[in-house]
Coordinates of C-alpha atoms in Angstrom, one line a residue:
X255 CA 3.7 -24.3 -17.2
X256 CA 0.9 -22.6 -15.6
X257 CA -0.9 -25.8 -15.0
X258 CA 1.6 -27.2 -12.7
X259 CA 2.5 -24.1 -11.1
X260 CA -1.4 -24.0 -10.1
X261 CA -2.1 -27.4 -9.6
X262 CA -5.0 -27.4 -11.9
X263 CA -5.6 -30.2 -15.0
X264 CA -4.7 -29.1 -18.1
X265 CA -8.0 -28.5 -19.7
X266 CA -9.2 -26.2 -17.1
X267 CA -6.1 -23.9 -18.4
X268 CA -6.7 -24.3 -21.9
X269 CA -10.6 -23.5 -21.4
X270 CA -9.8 -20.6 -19.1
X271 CA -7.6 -18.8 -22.0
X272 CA -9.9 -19.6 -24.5
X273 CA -12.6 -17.3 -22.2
X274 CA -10.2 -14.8 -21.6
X275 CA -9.1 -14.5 -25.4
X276 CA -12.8 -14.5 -26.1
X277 CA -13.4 -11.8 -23.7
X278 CA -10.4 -9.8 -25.0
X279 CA -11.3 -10.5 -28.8
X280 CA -7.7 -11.5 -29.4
X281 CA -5.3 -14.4 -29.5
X282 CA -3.1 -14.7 -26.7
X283 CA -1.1 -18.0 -27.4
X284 CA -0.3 -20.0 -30.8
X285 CA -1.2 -23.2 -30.1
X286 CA 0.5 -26.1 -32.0
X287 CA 0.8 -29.8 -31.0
X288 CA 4.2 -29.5 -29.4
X289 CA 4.4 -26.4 -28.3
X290 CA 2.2 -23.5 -27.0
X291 CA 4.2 -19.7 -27.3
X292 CA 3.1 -16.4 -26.8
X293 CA 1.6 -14.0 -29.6
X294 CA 2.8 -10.6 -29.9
X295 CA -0.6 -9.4 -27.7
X296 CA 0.0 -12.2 -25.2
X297 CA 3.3 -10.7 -24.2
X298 CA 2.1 -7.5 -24.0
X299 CA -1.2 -8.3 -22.3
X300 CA 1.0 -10.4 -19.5
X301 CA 3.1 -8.0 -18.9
X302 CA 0.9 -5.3 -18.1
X303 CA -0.8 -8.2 -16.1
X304 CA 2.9 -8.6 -14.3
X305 CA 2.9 -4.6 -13.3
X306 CA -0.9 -4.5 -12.4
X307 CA 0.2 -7.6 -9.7
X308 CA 3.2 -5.7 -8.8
X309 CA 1.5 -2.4 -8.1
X310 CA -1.4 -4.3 -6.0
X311 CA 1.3 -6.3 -4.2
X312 CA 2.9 -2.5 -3.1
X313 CA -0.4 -1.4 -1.8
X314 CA -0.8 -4.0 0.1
X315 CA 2.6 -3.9 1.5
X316 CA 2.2 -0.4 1.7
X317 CA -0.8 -0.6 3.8
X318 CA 0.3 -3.9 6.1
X319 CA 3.3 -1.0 7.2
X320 CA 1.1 1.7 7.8
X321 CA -1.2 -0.3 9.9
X322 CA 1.9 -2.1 11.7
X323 CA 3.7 1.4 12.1
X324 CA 0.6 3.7 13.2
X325 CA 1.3 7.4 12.0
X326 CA -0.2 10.8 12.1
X327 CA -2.2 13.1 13.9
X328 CA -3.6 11.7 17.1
X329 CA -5.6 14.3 19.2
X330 CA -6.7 13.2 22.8
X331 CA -8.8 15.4 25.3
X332 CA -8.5 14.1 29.0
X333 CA -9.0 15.4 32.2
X334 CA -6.1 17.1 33.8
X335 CA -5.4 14.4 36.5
X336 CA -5.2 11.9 33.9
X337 CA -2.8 13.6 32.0
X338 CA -0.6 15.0 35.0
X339 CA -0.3 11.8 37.2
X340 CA -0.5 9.3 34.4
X341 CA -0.3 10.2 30.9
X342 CA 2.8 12.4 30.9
X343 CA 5.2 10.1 32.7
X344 CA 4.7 7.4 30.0
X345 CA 5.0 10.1 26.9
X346 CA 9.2 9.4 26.5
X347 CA 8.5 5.4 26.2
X348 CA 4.8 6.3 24.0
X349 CA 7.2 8.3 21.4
X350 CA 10.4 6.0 21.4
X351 CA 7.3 3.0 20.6
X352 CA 5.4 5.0 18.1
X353 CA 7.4 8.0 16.8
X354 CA 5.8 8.8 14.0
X355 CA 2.7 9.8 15.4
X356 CA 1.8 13.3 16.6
X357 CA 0.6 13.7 19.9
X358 CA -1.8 16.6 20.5
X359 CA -3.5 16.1 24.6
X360 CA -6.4 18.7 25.3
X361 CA -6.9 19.0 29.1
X362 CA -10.2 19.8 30.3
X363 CA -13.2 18.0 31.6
X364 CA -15.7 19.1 29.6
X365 CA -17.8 17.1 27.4
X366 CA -16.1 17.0 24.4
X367 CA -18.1 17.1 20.6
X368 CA -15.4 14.9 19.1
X369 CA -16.3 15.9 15.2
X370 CA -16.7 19.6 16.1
X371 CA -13.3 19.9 17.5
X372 CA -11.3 17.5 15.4
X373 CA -10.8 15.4 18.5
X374 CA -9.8 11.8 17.9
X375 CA -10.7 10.4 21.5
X376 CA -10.9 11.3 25.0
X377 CA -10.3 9.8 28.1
X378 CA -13.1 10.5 31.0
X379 CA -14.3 9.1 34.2
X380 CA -17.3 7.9 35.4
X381 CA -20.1 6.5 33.3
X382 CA -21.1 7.7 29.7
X383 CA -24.6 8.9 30.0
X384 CA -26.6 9.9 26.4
X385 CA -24.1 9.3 24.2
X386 CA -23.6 7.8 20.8
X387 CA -19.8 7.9 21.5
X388 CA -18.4 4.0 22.3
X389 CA -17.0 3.3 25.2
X390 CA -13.9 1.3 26.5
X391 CA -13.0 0.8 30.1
X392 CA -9.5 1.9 30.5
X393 CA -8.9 1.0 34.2
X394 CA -10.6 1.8 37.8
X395 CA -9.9 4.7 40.3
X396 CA -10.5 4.6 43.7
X397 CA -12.0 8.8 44.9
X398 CA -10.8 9.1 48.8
X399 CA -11.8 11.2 50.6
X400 CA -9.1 13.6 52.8
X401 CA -9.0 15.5 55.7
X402 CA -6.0 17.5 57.3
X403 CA -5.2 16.2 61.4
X404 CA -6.0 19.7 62.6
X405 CA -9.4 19.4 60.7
X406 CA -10.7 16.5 62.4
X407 CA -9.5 17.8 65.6
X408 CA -11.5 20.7 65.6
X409 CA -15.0 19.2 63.6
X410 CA -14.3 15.6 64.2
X411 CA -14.3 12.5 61.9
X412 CA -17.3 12.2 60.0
X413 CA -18.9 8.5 61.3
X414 CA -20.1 8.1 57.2
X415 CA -19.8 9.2 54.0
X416 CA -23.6 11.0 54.2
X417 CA -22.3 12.8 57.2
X418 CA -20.2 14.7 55.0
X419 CA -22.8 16.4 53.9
X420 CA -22.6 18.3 57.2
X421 CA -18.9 19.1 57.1
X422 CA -16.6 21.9 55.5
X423 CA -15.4 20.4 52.1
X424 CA -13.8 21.2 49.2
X425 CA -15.5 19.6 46.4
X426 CA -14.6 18.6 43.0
X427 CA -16.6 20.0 39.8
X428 CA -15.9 19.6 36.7
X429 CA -17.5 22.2 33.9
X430 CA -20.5 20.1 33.4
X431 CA -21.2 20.9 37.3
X432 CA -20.9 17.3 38.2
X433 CA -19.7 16.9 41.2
X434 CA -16.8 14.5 42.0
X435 CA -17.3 11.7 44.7

């Protein structure tokens, strides 16, 4: 049977149980010229064969779910606009999609040491500079620059961007002392 459930001629089968019961120093089938049965140890040796499939075919199934239905701790550091203006309003729809994962967000804008802190990823702006840490574009923001009407009455509008240099401003840091553009 085994032969035509793999396809393969008949004295591939035969020499490839012969190797195996020379491997296992036993007899696995009796062999007679009309019929080919198990012995005693062939049953018992397929069988244990049968479970060992079994049990690798659950940990494979086991592990396709897990990987199709993510799960666990997931700890994200981003910076507080991020997680204010676009993180939070698309938490409801993140937990109904994945709700067997557990969110932890970190909100700061500090440079995060990721093993350190147990943190899984974060989520910054600008560019990566000296960094082993890989990087993924997530999207683009656009900084613009604001001024109140009664502000521009009284010092003007600034003809360029380097003139602002000359004006009253409040300016964006983060901890690092980078300064936002």
């Amino acid at each position: 049977m085994p032969r035509k459930t793999l396809s393969l001629p008949a004295s591939t089968v035969t020499s490839t149980i012969k190797n195996l019961e020379k491997y296992l120093k036993v007899r696995l089938l009796n062999r007679t010229t009309r019929r080919v049965s198990l012995t005693p140890e062939g049953m018992q040796y397929l069988a244990q064969c049968r479970e060992i499939l079994a049990l690798i075919e659950h940990s494979e199934s086991t592990l396709s779910e897990s990987v199709a239905r993510p799960q666990g701790r997931l700890r994200v550091d981003m910076p507080a606009g991020i997680a204010h203006f676009i993180v939070m309003p698309h938490l409801p729809d993140f937990y109904r999609r994945y709700p067997d994962i557990y969110l932890m967000i970190g909100v700061s804008d500090r440079q995060v040491d990721l093993i350190q802190e147990g943190v899984d990823c974060v989520i910054r702006t600008g560019e990566l500079n000296n960094s082993s840490l890989v990087a993924r574009p997530l999207g683009r923001f656009r900084w613009v620059t604001c001024a109140s009407p009664d502000y521009l009455r009284e010092y003007g509008v600034p003809p360029s961007p380097e003139a602002l240099t000359q004006h009253r401003a409040v300016h964006y840091f983060s901890r690092s002392g980078e300064a936002g553009r």
